[in-house]
Short mmCIF file of C-alpha atoms and ligand atoms in Angstrom, two decimals:
data_model
loop_
_atom_site.label_atom_id
_atom_site.label_comp_id
_atom_site.label_asym_id
_atom_site.label_seq_id
_atom_site.Cartn_x
_atom_site.Cartn_y
_atom_site.Cartn_z
CA MET A 591 -17.37 13.64 2.66
CA SER A 592 -14.25 14.09 4.49
CA TRP A 593 -10.71 14.53 3.06
CA TYR A 594 -9.67 10.79 3.82
CA HIS A 595 -12.50 9.65 1.39
CA LYS A 596 -11.27 12.03 -1.27
CA LYS A 597 -7.66 12.71 -1.69
CA SER A 598 -5.11 10.78 -3.78
CA ILE A 599 -2.19 9.03 -1.80
CA TYR A 600 1.50 8.93 -3.03
CA GLN A 601 3.39 6.13 -1.44
CA ILE A 602 7.23 6.89 -0.62
CA PHE A 603 9.73 4.10 0.20
CA PRO A 604 11.99 6.62 1.88
CA ARG A 605 15.27 4.51 1.36
CA SER A 606 14.91 4.85 -2.29
CA PHE A 607 13.16 8.24 -2.89
CA TYR A 608 15.98 10.84 -2.62
CA ASP A 609 19.22 11.05 -1.02
CA SER A 610 20.26 14.43 0.47
CA ASN A 611 23.57 13.40 2.01
CA GLY A 612 25.32 11.25 -0.42
CA ASP A 613 25.36 8.08 1.59
CA GLY A 614 23.33 6.00 -1.03
CA ILE A 615 20.33 5.84 1.03
CA GLY A 616 17.28 8.13 0.72
CA ASP A 617 16.36 10.10 3.91
CA LEU A 618 13.84 12.37 5.32
CA ILE A 619 15.53 15.70 4.05
CA GLY A 620 15.49 14.21 0.72
CA ILE A 621 11.77 13.93 0.89
CA ILE A 622 11.40 17.50 1.99
CA GLN A 623 13.62 18.57 -0.87
CA LYS A 624 11.09 16.75 -3.24
CA LEU A 625 7.93 18.12 -1.83
CA ASP A 626 7.69 20.78 -4.50
CA TYR A 627 7.62 17.88 -7.08
CA ILE A 628 5.00 16.24 -5.26
CA LYS A 629 2.91 19.36 -5.06
CA ASP A 630 3.47 20.09 -8.45
CA MET A 631 2.28 16.67 -9.54
CA GLY A 632 -0.84 17.17 -7.59
CA PHE A 633 -0.63 14.33 -5.03
CA GLU A 634 -2.54 15.27 -2.03
CA THR A 635 -1.30 12.75 0.75
CA ILE A 636 2.13 11.21 1.17
CA TRP A 637 2.29 7.82 2.91
CA ILE A 638 5.95 7.10 4.02
CA SER A 639 7.09 3.52 4.62
CA PRO A 640 8.71 3.19 8.06
CA PHE A 641 11.70 5.39 9.03
CA TYR A 642 11.87 4.65 12.65
CA THR A 643 14.92 3.21 14.59
CA SER A 644 15.26 -0.22 13.30
CA PRO A 645 18.07 -3.07 12.56
CA GLN A 646 16.75 -2.78 8.99
CA LYS A 647 16.38 -6.42 8.55
CA ASP A 648 13.17 -5.82 6.85
CA PHE A 649 13.80 -2.23 5.88
CA GLY A 650 12.04 -0.59 8.65
CA TYR A 651 9.28 -2.97 9.23
CA ASP A 652 11.17 -4.33 12.10
CA ILE A 653 10.98 -1.34 14.54
CA SER A 654 13.21 -1.27 17.67
CA ASP A 655 12.08 2.22 18.78
CA TYR A 656 8.81 3.66 17.77
CA TYR A 657 9.73 7.19 18.97
CA ASN A 658 12.69 7.77 17.08
CA VAL A 659 14.19 7.96 13.43
CA SER A 660 16.65 5.50 12.10
CA PRO A 661 20.04 7.57 11.71
CA GLU A 662 20.35 6.99 8.01
CA TYR A 663 17.00 8.55 7.30
CA GLY A 664 17.74 11.69 9.58
CA THR A 665 16.57 13.06 12.92
CA LEU A 666 13.38 13.73 14.85
CA ARG A 667 13.82 17.40 13.77
CA ASP A 668 13.88 16.31 10.29
CA LEU A 669 10.74 14.52 10.92
CA GLU A 670 9.08 17.45 12.42
CA GLN A 671 10.11 19.66 9.61
CA LEU A 672 8.91 17.29 6.94
CA ILE A 673 5.39 17.50 8.70
CA ILE A 674 5.71 21.29 8.62
CA GLU A 675 6.88 21.62 5.14
CA ALA A 676 4.38 19.32 3.83
CA HIS A 677 1.49 20.96 5.47
CA ALA A 678 2.72 24.22 4.23
CA ARG A 679 2.17 22.91 0.85
CA GLU A 680 -1.40 21.39 1.85
CA ILE A 681 0.07 17.90 1.57
CA ARG A 682 -1.09 15.57 4.16
CA VAL A 683 1.25 13.02 5.67
CA VAL A 684 0.54 9.43 6.73
CA PHE A 685 3.01 7.25 8.75
CA ASP A 686 3.36 3.48 8.42
CA ILE A 687 3.07 1.93 11.79
CA VAL A 688 3.58 -1.57 12.62
CA MET A 689 1.49 -2.69 15.55
CA ASN A 690 1.51 -6.36 15.02
CA HIS A 691 5.27 -7.05 15.69
CA THR A 692 8.57 -5.39 16.74
CA SER A 693 12.08 -6.09 15.88
CA ASP A 694 13.42 -8.80 18.11
CA GLN A 695 16.05 -6.12 18.96
CA HIS A 696 13.49 -3.99 20.50
CA PRO A 697 14.04 -3.58 24.27
CA TRP A 698 10.52 -4.92 25.07
CA PHE A 699 11.45 -8.26 23.28
CA LEU A 700 14.80 -8.32 24.83
CA GLU A 701 13.34 -8.10 28.17
CA SER A 702 10.34 -10.37 27.44
CA LYS A 703 12.68 -13.33 26.22
CA SER A 704 14.97 -12.88 29.16
CA SER A 705 12.96 -14.99 31.58
CA ARG A 706 9.46 -16.33 32.08
CA ASP A 707 8.89 -13.93 34.93
CA ASN A 708 10.06 -10.44 33.89
CA PRO A 709 7.78 -7.38 33.67
CA LYS A 710 7.34 -7.97 29.90
CA ALA A 711 7.15 -11.72 29.91
CA ASP A 712 3.53 -11.70 28.67
CA TRP A 713 4.22 -8.87 26.05
CA TYR A 714 4.73 -11.20 23.29
CA ILE A 715 2.97 -14.57 22.34
CA TRP A 716 4.88 -17.45 24.14
CA ARG A 717 4.00 -21.14 24.46
CA ASP A 718 5.64 -24.22 25.77
CA LYS A 719 4.04 -26.18 23.04
CA PRO A 720 3.47 -24.36 19.73
CA THR A 721 0.20 -24.58 17.79
CA ASN A 722 0.29 -25.52 14.13
CA TRP A 723 0.03 -21.96 12.88
CA LYS A 724 1.99 -20.93 10.16
CA SER A 725 3.19 -17.54 9.30
CA ILE A 726 1.62 -15.40 6.32
CA ILE A 727 4.49 -16.17 4.22
CA GLY A 728 4.25 -19.77 4.52
CA PRO A 729 6.78 -21.23 6.68
CA LYS A 730 6.56 -22.16 10.28
CA GLY A 731 5.23 -19.33 12.53
CA TRP A 732 6.78 -20.44 16.01
CA HIS A 733 10.47 -20.03 16.89
CA TYR A 734 12.30 -21.51 19.84
CA CYS A 735 13.97 -19.16 22.27
CA LYS A 736 16.42 -20.94 24.73
CA GLU A 737 16.30 -18.32 27.44
CA ARG A 738 12.81 -19.21 28.13
CA ASN A 739 12.78 -22.75 26.71
CA GLN A 740 9.53 -21.75 24.93
CA TYR A 741 8.47 -20.75 21.34
CA TYR A 742 7.19 -17.15 20.29
CA PHE A 743 5.06 -16.51 17.27
CA ALA A 744 5.82 -14.35 14.45
CA SER A 745 3.32 -13.74 11.60
CA PHE A 746 6.02 -12.66 9.18
CA PHE A 747 9.73 -13.09 9.68
CA PRO A 748 11.24 -14.78 12.66
CA PHE A 749 12.92 -11.65 13.76
CA GLN A 750 9.60 -9.81 13.97
CA PRO A 751 7.89 -11.43 17.07
CA ASP A 752 4.14 -10.71 17.38
CA LEU A 753 2.98 -8.53 20.23
CA ASN A 754 0.32 -9.93 22.60
CA PHE A 755 -2.71 -7.69 22.30
CA TRP A 756 -4.50 -9.65 24.77
CA ASN A 757 -2.27 -7.96 27.38
CA PRO A 758 -4.12 -4.58 27.96
CA GLU A 759 -0.64 -3.01 28.66
CA VAL A 760 0.57 -3.79 25.25
CA LYS A 761 -2.59 -2.41 23.66
CA LYS A 762 -2.40 0.68 25.60
CA THR A 763 1.27 1.16 24.65
CA MET A 764 0.78 0.93 21.09
CA PHE A 765 -2.04 3.25 21.15
CA ASP A 766 0.02 5.71 23.10
CA VAL A 767 2.44 5.38 20.28
CA CYS A 768 -0.09 6.37 17.83
CA ARG A 769 -1.29 9.16 20.15
CA PHE A 770 2.41 10.45 20.24
CA TRP A 771 2.59 10.81 16.42
CA LEU A 772 -0.85 12.17 16.04
CA SER A 773 -0.09 14.86 18.63
CA GLU A 774 3.05 15.64 16.58
CA GLY A 775 0.76 16.44 13.69
CA VAL A 776 0.72 13.38 11.51
CA ASP A 777 -2.49 12.96 9.52
CA GLY A 778 -2.93 9.23 9.90
CA PHE A 779 -1.66 5.86 9.64
CA ARG A 780 -1.21 3.09 7.26
CA LEU A 781 -1.58 0.08 9.45
CA ASP A 782 0.85 -2.88 8.52
CA ILE A 783 -0.79 -6.37 8.61
CA PHE A 784 -3.49 -5.14 10.81
CA ASN A 785 -5.55 -8.27 10.22
CA CYS A 786 -2.83 -10.35 11.89
CA ILE A 787 -2.70 -8.63 15.29
CA ILE A 788 -5.09 -10.61 17.30
CA LYS A 789 -4.81 -14.52 17.41
CA ASP A 790 -7.29 -16.86 18.84
CA LYS A 791 -7.17 -16.77 22.57
CA GLU A 792 -7.65 -20.40 22.99
CA PHE A 793 -4.88 -21.21 20.68
CA ARG A 794 -6.80 -23.62 18.57
CA ASP A 795 -4.82 -25.38 15.76
CA ASN A 796 -5.59 -23.99 12.20
CA PRO A 797 -7.41 -26.51 9.84
CA PHE A 798 -5.25 -28.26 7.16
CA ASP A 799 -6.36 -27.99 3.76
CA PRO A 800 -4.68 -30.29 0.94
CA PHE A 801 -5.84 -27.84 -1.83
CA HIS A 802 -4.11 -24.60 -0.47
CA LEU A 803 -0.58 -24.75 -1.33
CA VAL A 804 -0.85 -21.35 -3.05
CA PRO A 805 -2.43 -18.33 -1.09
CA THR A 806 -5.70 -16.97 -2.34
CA LYS A 807 -7.83 -14.12 -1.81
CA GLU A 808 -10.25 -16.21 0.41
CA HIS A 809 -7.38 -18.13 2.21
CA PRO A 810 -4.10 -15.98 2.35
CA GLY A 811 -1.04 -17.76 3.37
CA GLY A 812 -1.53 -21.13 1.71
CA PHE A 813 1.09 -23.83 2.41
CA PHE A 814 -1.86 -26.16 3.18
CA GLN A 815 -3.37 -24.16 5.99
CA ILE A 816 -6.43 -22.12 6.51
CA ARG A 817 -5.58 -19.33 8.90
CA LYS A 818 -8.84 -19.71 10.71
CA TYR A 819 -7.44 -18.94 14.08
CA SER A 820 -4.48 -16.65 13.24
CA LEU A 821 -6.03 -14.10 10.65
CA ASN A 822 -9.03 -11.86 10.78
CA GLN A 823 -10.18 -12.88 14.22
CA PRO A 824 -13.41 -11.19 15.33
CA GLU A 825 -11.45 -9.08 18.07
CA ASN A 826 -9.37 -7.50 15.25
CA PHE A 827 -12.66 -5.79 13.87
CA VAL A 828 -13.25 -4.61 17.36
CA LEU A 829 -9.51 -3.36 17.51
CA ALA A 830 -10.14 -1.33 14.34
CA LYS A 831 -13.09 0.52 16.25
CA GLU A 832 -10.92 1.08 19.31
CA LEU A 833 -8.10 2.59 17.15
CA ARG A 834 -10.65 4.66 15.48
CA LYS A 835 -11.59 6.26 18.81
CA VAL A 836 -8.02 6.97 19.36
CA ALA A 837 -7.75 8.74 16.04
CA ASP A 838 -10.86 10.63 16.77
CA GLU A 839 -9.44 12.11 20.09
CA PHE A 840 -7.57 14.58 18.07
CA ASN A 841 -8.76 18.02 17.03
CA GLY A 842 -8.55 19.60 13.53
CA PRO A 843 -8.99 17.60 10.42
CA PRO A 844 -9.89 14.15 11.10
CA ARG A 845 -6.97 11.52 10.94
CA LEU A 846 -6.92 8.69 8.41
CA LEU A 847 -6.58 5.01 9.14
CA VAL A 848 -5.92 2.73 6.17
CA GLY A 849 -5.50 -0.97 6.95
CA GLU A 850 -3.16 -3.49 5.16
CA VAL A 851 -5.56 -6.25 5.49
CA PHE A 852 -6.29 -9.23 3.21
CA GLY A 853 -9.00 -11.90 2.79
CA SER A 854 -12.41 -12.06 1.02
CA HIS A 855 -14.07 -8.67 0.64
CA LYS A 856 -16.83 -9.92 2.93
CA THR A 857 -14.30 -10.36 5.73
CA ILE A 858 -12.24 -7.35 5.18
CA ARG A 859 -14.94 -4.81 4.78
CA LYS A 860 -15.79 -5.60 8.45
CA TYR A 861 -12.62 -3.59 9.29
CA LEU A 862 -14.54 -0.40 8.08
CA GLY A 863 -17.46 -1.22 10.73
CA GLU A 864 -20.51 1.16 10.16
CA GLN A 865 -18.24 4.02 9.55
CA ASP A 866 -16.73 3.69 12.95
CA GLY A 867 -13.64 1.35 12.14
CA LEU A 868 -10.90 2.02 9.73
CA HIS A 869 -11.41 4.58 6.98
CA LEU A 870 -10.00 2.68 4.18
CA VAL A 871 -8.59 -0.87 3.54
CA PHE A 872 -6.21 -1.77 0.76
CA LEU A 873 -7.93 -3.78 -1.85
CA PHE A 874 -5.03 -5.75 -3.51
CA ASP A 875 -6.79 -7.56 -6.17
CA ILE A 876 -6.24 -4.91 -8.72
CA LEU A 877 -2.48 -5.26 -8.20
CA PHE A 878 -2.86 -8.34 -10.45
CA TYR A 879 -5.13 -6.83 -12.94
CA LYS A 880 -6.01 -7.97 -16.31
CA PHE A 881 -5.68 -5.28 -19.06
CA SER A 882 -9.27 -5.34 -20.33
CA ALA A 883 -12.51 -3.48 -19.93
CA LYS A 884 -14.18 -6.54 -18.71
CA PHE A 885 -11.87 -6.84 -16.01
CA PHE A 886 -12.36 -3.46 -14.67
CA ARG A 887 -16.12 -3.46 -15.19
CA LYS A 888 -16.39 -6.52 -12.90
CA LYS A 889 -14.18 -4.81 -10.33
CA ILE A 890 -16.29 -1.67 -10.36
CA LEU A 891 -19.44 -3.72 -9.80
CA GLU A 892 -17.92 -5.86 -7.22
CA TYR A 893 -16.48 -2.87 -5.18
CA GLU A 894 -19.90 -1.13 -5.39
CA HIS A 895 -21.36 -4.32 -3.94
CA TYR A 896 -18.90 -4.72 -1.05
CA TYR A 897 -18.17 -1.02 -0.43
CA PRO A 898 -21.18 1.05 -1.40
CA LEU A 899 -21.35 4.65 -0.33
CA PRO A 900 -20.50 6.13 2.11
CA HIS A 901 -17.48 3.52 1.97
CA VAL A 902 -14.69 4.31 -0.27
CA PRO A 903 -12.59 1.59 -1.96
CA THR A 904 -9.03 1.91 -2.67
CA VAL A 905 -7.43 1.29 -6.10
CA VAL A 906 -3.57 0.37 -5.79
CA PHE A 907 -1.63 -1.08 -8.84
CA SER A 908 1.78 -1.20 -7.21
CA ASN A 909 3.58 -1.15 -3.76
CA HIS A 910 6.95 -2.10 -2.13
CA ASP A 911 5.94 -5.72 -1.83
CA GLN A 912 4.95 -6.67 -5.41
CA LEU A 913 6.44 -6.59 -8.82
CA ARG A 914 5.72 -3.16 -10.35
CA SER A 915 2.53 -3.89 -12.04
CA ILE A 916 3.52 -2.14 -15.39
CA GLY A 917 5.18 -5.60 -15.93
CA ILE A 918 1.67 -6.90 -16.68
CA ILE A 919 1.45 -4.65 -19.69
CA ASN A 920 5.20 -5.28 -20.58
CA GLY A 921 6.01 -1.75 -19.69
CA ASN A 922 3.82 -0.37 -22.36
CA MET A 923 3.22 3.45 -21.66
CA GLU A 924 0.19 3.97 -23.71
CA LYS A 925 -1.56 1.25 -21.79
CA ALA A 926 -0.06 2.61 -18.51
CA LYS A 927 -1.70 6.10 -19.36
CA LEU A 928 -5.15 4.31 -19.73
CA LEU A 929 -4.83 2.52 -16.62
CA ALA A 930 -3.90 5.76 -14.67
CA LEU A 931 -7.12 7.26 -16.28
CA THR A 932 -9.09 4.31 -15.26
CA GLN A 933 -7.74 4.31 -11.74
CA TYR A 934 -8.41 8.06 -11.36
CA MET A 935 -11.91 7.93 -12.76
CA MET A 936 -13.13 4.99 -10.62
CA ARG A 937 -14.98 5.76 -7.52
CA CYS A 938 -11.86 5.16 -5.06
CA ILE A 939 -8.78 6.68 -3.39
CA PRO A 940 -6.06 6.22 -5.93
CA ILE A 941 -2.77 5.15 -4.40
CA VAL A 942 0.40 5.63 -6.42
CA TYR A 943 3.62 4.08 -5.69
CA TYR A 944 6.81 6.30 -6.24
CA GLY A 945 8.04 5.85 -9.81
CA GLU A 946 4.65 4.57 -11.09
CA GLU A 947 4.23 8.18 -12.58
CA ILE A 948 7.08 7.76 -14.76
CA GLY A 949 6.21 4.15 -15.69
CA MET A 950 9.23 2.70 -13.82
CA THR A 951 9.56 -1.04 -14.35
CA SER A 952 10.64 -3.63 -11.79
CA GLY A 953 14.54 -3.80 -11.30
CA ASP A 954 16.45 -6.69 -12.45
CA ILE A 955 18.06 -7.95 -9.22
CA PRO A 956 18.77 -11.86 -8.92
CA LEU A 957 17.54 -13.55 -5.70
CA LYS A 958 21.34 -14.38 -4.83
CA GLU A 959 21.94 -10.65 -4.69
CA ALA A 960 18.97 -9.66 -2.64
CA ARG A 961 19.09 -7.21 0.21
CA ASP A 962 15.52 -8.30 1.07
CA TYR A 963 15.13 -11.13 3.45
CA LEU A 964 12.13 -12.67 1.77
CA PRO A 965 14.38 -14.65 -0.85
CA LYS A 966 15.98 -16.62 2.28
CA PHE A 967 12.75 -18.52 2.47
CA PHE A 968 12.63 -19.24 -1.06
CA ASN A 969 16.33 -20.04 -2.00
CA TRP A 970 15.40 -23.24 -3.35
CA VAL A 971 13.38 -21.66 -6.03
CA PRO A 972 15.48 -21.57 -9.21
CA GLN A 973 15.98 -18.04 -10.69
CA PHE A 974 14.19 -18.72 -14.04
CA VAL A 975 11.01 -20.04 -12.01
CA ALA A 976 11.10 -16.85 -9.74
CA ASP A 977 11.20 -14.76 -13.04
CA LEU A 978 7.99 -16.41 -14.28
CA LEU A 979 6.11 -15.83 -11.06
CA PRO A 980 3.57 -13.06 -10.85
CA VAL A 981 4.69 -12.18 -7.28
CA ALA A 982 8.11 -10.74 -6.05
CA LEU A 983 10.19 -13.34 -4.14
CA ASN A 984 12.88 -10.59 -4.11
CA ARG A 985 11.11 -7.32 -3.21
CA ASP A 986 14.23 -5.25 -3.95
CA VAL A 987 13.06 -5.38 -7.50
CA SER A 988 10.28 -2.82 -6.71
CA ARG A 989 12.56 -0.68 -4.44
CA THR A 990 15.19 0.43 -6.75
CA PRO A 991 16.16 4.12 -6.60
CA MET A 992 13.63 6.69 -7.97
CA GLN A 993 14.59 7.92 -11.45
CA TRP A 994 14.98 11.69 -11.44
CA ASN A 995 17.17 12.18 -14.41
CA THR A 996 19.98 10.46 -16.47
CA ASN A 997 22.75 11.93 -14.45
CA LYS A 998 24.77 9.70 -12.01
CA ASN A 999 22.45 7.30 -10.05
CA ALA A 1000 19.55 8.55 -11.93
CA GLY A 1001 19.94 11.76 -9.86
CA PHE A 1002 18.88 9.82 -6.69
CA SER A 1003 22.29 10.18 -4.96
CA ALA A 1004 25.68 11.43 -5.35
CA ALA A 1005 27.28 8.38 -3.66
CA ASP A 1006 29.38 6.01 -5.41
CA THR A 1007 27.08 3.12 -4.83
CA THR A 1008 23.51 3.28 -3.94
CA TRP A 1009 21.86 0.68 -1.46
CA LEU A 1010 20.08 -0.95 -4.53
CA PRO A 1011 21.31 -0.43 -8.02
CA VAL A 1012 19.38 1.93 -10.27
CA ASN A 1013 17.29 0.18 -12.79
CA LYS A 1014 18.36 -0.17 -16.45
CA ASP A 1015 15.35 1.64 -17.67
CA VAL A 1016 16.47 4.93 -16.51
CA GLU A 1017 17.37 6.25 -19.87
CA ASP A 1018 13.64 5.68 -21.22
CA ARG A 1019 11.90 6.41 -17.71
CA ASN A 1020 12.88 9.40 -15.53
CA VAL A 1021 11.49 12.56 -14.41
CA ALA A 1022 13.44 15.18 -16.04
CA GLU A 1023 12.68 13.83 -19.48
CA GLN A 1024 8.97 13.35 -18.93
CA LEU A 1025 8.66 16.86 -17.54
CA LEU A 1026 9.75 17.93 -21.02
CA ASP A 1027 7.18 16.20 -22.86
CA LYS A 1028 3.65 17.05 -22.45
CA ASP A 1029 2.47 13.66 -23.78
CA SER A 1030 4.42 11.81 -21.13
CA LEU A 1031 2.89 9.42 -18.46
CA LEU A 1032 3.98 12.06 -15.75
CA TYR A 1033 1.73 14.53 -17.47
CA VAL A 1034 -1.17 12.16 -17.38
CA TYR A 1035 -0.88 11.76 -13.70
CA ARG A 1036 -0.26 15.45 -13.14
CA ALA A 1037 -3.59 16.25 -15.25
CA LEU A 1038 -5.53 13.59 -13.46
CA ASN A 1039 -4.74 14.91 -10.07
CA ARG A 1040 -5.80 18.26 -11.20
CA LEU A 1041 -9.01 16.91 -12.76
CA ARG A 1042 -9.84 15.09 -9.64
CA ARG A 1043 -9.08 17.97 -7.25
CA ASP A 1044 -11.50 20.25 -9.35
CA HIS A 1045 -14.38 17.77 -9.72
CA GLU A 1046 -16.49 16.78 -6.83
CA SER A 1047 -18.08 14.09 -8.95
CA ILE A 1048 -14.67 12.36 -9.40
CA GLN A 1049 -13.91 12.80 -5.72
CA SER A 1050 -17.16 11.59 -4.17
CA GLY A 1051 -19.92 11.22 -6.87
CA THR A 1052 -21.68 7.96 -7.39
CA ILE A 1053 -20.55 5.57 -10.19
CA GLU A 1054 -22.75 3.66 -12.70
CA VAL A 1055 -21.35 1.18 -15.38
CA ILE A 1056 -23.02 1.48 -18.69
CA GLN A 1057 -23.00 -0.40 -21.78
CA THR A 1058 -21.92 0.96 -25.13
CA GLY A 1059 -22.49 -2.05 -27.32
CA ASN A 1060 -18.51 -2.64 -27.66
CA ASP A 1061 -16.96 -4.88 -25.01
CA ASN A 1062 -13.62 -3.29 -25.43
CA ILE A 1063 -14.94 0.01 -23.90
CA LEU A 1064 -15.24 0.43 -20.26
CA ALA A 1065 -17.85 3.01 -19.87
CA PHE A 1066 -19.46 4.60 -16.67
CA THR A 1067 -20.73 7.75 -15.35
CA ARG A 1068 -19.78 9.82 -12.22
CA THR A 1069 -22.45 11.91 -10.69
CA PHE A 1070 -22.52 14.46 -7.96
CA GLU A 1071 -25.62 16.76 -7.56
CA ASP A 1072 -26.07 18.28 -10.92
CA GLU A 1073 -22.72 17.40 -12.36
CA LYS A 1074 -22.52 14.26 -14.46
CA LEU A 1075 -19.39 12.86 -16.17
CA LEU A 1076 -19.31 10.25 -18.83
CA ILE A 1077 -16.14 8.17 -19.04
CA LEU A 1078 -15.15 6.07 -22.11
CA LEU A 1079 -11.94 4.05 -22.09
CA ASN A 1080 -10.85 1.91 -24.96
CA PHE A 1081 -8.77 -1.20 -23.74
CA SER A 1082 -8.22 -2.34 -27.37
CA LYS A 1083 -5.50 -1.27 -29.69
CA SER A 1084 -7.91 -0.33 -32.48
CA LYS A 1085 -9.68 2.82 -33.11
CA ILE A 1086 -13.39 2.78 -31.84
CA LYS A 1087 -16.20 5.19 -32.72
CA ASN A 1088 -18.87 5.58 -30.41
CA THR A 1089 -22.06 7.47 -31.08
CA LEU A 1090 -22.99 9.68 -28.04
CA THR A 1091 -26.62 9.86 -27.06
CA GLU A 1092 -26.13 12.54 -24.48
CA THR A 1093 -25.25 16.23 -25.12
CA VAL A 1094 -21.65 16.92 -24.46
CA LYS A 1095 -21.20 20.17 -22.39
CA GLU A 1096 -17.42 19.95 -22.03
CA VAL A 1097 -14.51 17.65 -22.79
CA LEU A 1098 -12.66 17.46 -19.44
CA TYR A 1099 -9.87 15.17 -20.60
CA ALA A 1100 -8.90 13.48 -23.59
CA LEU A 1101 -6.37 10.90 -23.94
CA LYS A 1102 -5.95 10.07 -27.82
CA ALA A 1103 -9.66 10.79 -28.01
CA GLU A 1104 -11.97 13.31 -29.40
CA VAL A 1105 -15.67 14.38 -29.94
CA THR A 1106 -16.69 15.21 -33.48
CA ASP A 1107 -19.17 17.72 -34.52
CA SER A 1108 -21.56 15.07 -35.28
CA SER A 1109 -21.68 13.79 -31.64
CA GLU A 1110 -19.50 11.02 -32.28
CA CYS A 1111 -16.59 10.12 -29.95
CA ILE A 1112 -13.39 8.70 -31.63
CA LEU A 1113 -11.23 6.79 -29.18
CA GLN A 1114 -7.89 5.71 -30.71
CA GLY A 1115 -6.26 2.48 -29.41
CA TYR A 1116 -5.93 2.68 -25.65
CA GLY A 1117 -7.52 6.13 -25.74
CA GLY A 1118 -10.05 7.49 -23.20
CA ILE A 1119 -12.20 10.56 -22.69
CA VAL A 1120 -13.96 12.23 -19.71
CA LEU A 1121 -16.96 14.15 -20.88
CA LYS A 1122 -19.14 16.57 -18.86
CA ILE A 1123 -22.81 15.80 -20.08
C1 NOJ B 1293 3.88 -5.93 5.26
C2 NOJ B 1293 4.68 -4.83 4.61
O1 NOJ B 1293 4.20 -4.34 3.46
C3 NOJ B 1293 5.90 -5.70 4.23
O2 NOJ B 1293 6.92 -4.76 3.54
C4 NOJ B 1293 6.59 -6.15 5.62
O3 NOJ B 1293 7.73 -6.99 5.13
C5 NOJ B 1293 5.56 -7.02 6.33
N1 NOJ B 1293 4.26 -6.34 6.31
C6 NOJ B 1293 6.06 -7.26 7.61
O4 NOJ B 1293 5.95 -5.94 8.45
#
């Protein structure tokens, strides 16, 4: 099995990770300065959210030059250095690439919108008469442009016009952007809204559905519309295979493609092809987990059904678009440790969002003070309603500065003010203090990364769910050749005794748990154990 199906991923939001030059904004040199921390934690791959030149209206997801670095993040030299330094520590580097759209300030769009007959006139999706397609965040998808007296389509924000991938020149240009970074040594890409890229060639209207106000997994987008012709088009699955060929053009270790795609499992697994498409897709359902053995049991079975070997599912609890999911368990650190253990023992690529390893909670930034653009669409929602929602209307809350210590600005920056305020929970949750406490959440992640690295059965073994007679225990085995592990996880707050029928060769990891001489396994509340049997 190749590295991309084995190694853990750590997501860095560069603006918020570490500020090396005291301007209140995280930067590339800041990431370099923290590589030893990442290495020591044992994370094997870093995925860096966009740092390219951008007006930053969507904090980098609106790119105006794919070949350059936004000045607040540093220079191309810093980027080269980052790749070199990461590789020197055997950390792989994955860039975030936004192929679906550019910024409306990108020279391509400025040219395209200037007239109907310029050389780039067909680089974006223009229509005299718009279809009924909505964007994926709900409101209208088409926007009027007076220069052309036409409408352009945007899957996300209005200042992010979608490129027209039916134009072969556009596709080639974007693939060349990928080739450029791959030749610079980047180990792969996280592909932003990859499932939006190709839209129906015939511009058919999407069906109206009175029952879909709220987006669902089957029908993302909501707002009474099934995105039948604007999402997950068959040509998108083909595009995945074409991009895979581009990634495979390069020598050395294979390059990783992980797609941000959404829809039913049946649909999104098509992006993987027969191992000739993307290597991984994000599975977002666990972001909204229930803290129960039953929930995870079901997920394991579901993932095995849709993503059987040789495919590998991803398990992600938090990212830069959603509330930090420790909120679901009210910030409880003991439960967070069990979740980390569950994530790392499942057959998956674990993806950890910066700060998750210290249990950072979502910041407390009102909609009205948001730097994020998303709240502009939802300014009619009262704050108290927004606070009750399971999704982030203001994504700033999950992007607050990394909490390194209890010094000024949580050790993130020497500036007087930081781009977003430091979260209030810094006293309780920061790296420095957890490094001093061997029982901390940080140490759990650190141990789990090592455990995973050292055991092929965890990285690539099969998984089998087993019954223990107690519904609060999630129990499964992981097997690779003659190595077999038994994992028992207690999702209840009470102590559970479990009689073991197998001979225990070794206790590989114990979280508030032990095996007694009489072959009994005692799991304290929220305890878990990994046994070699
Ligand atoms: C998905 C990204 O995760 C999000 O942060 C961004 O705003 C949109 N795509 C648009 O690029």
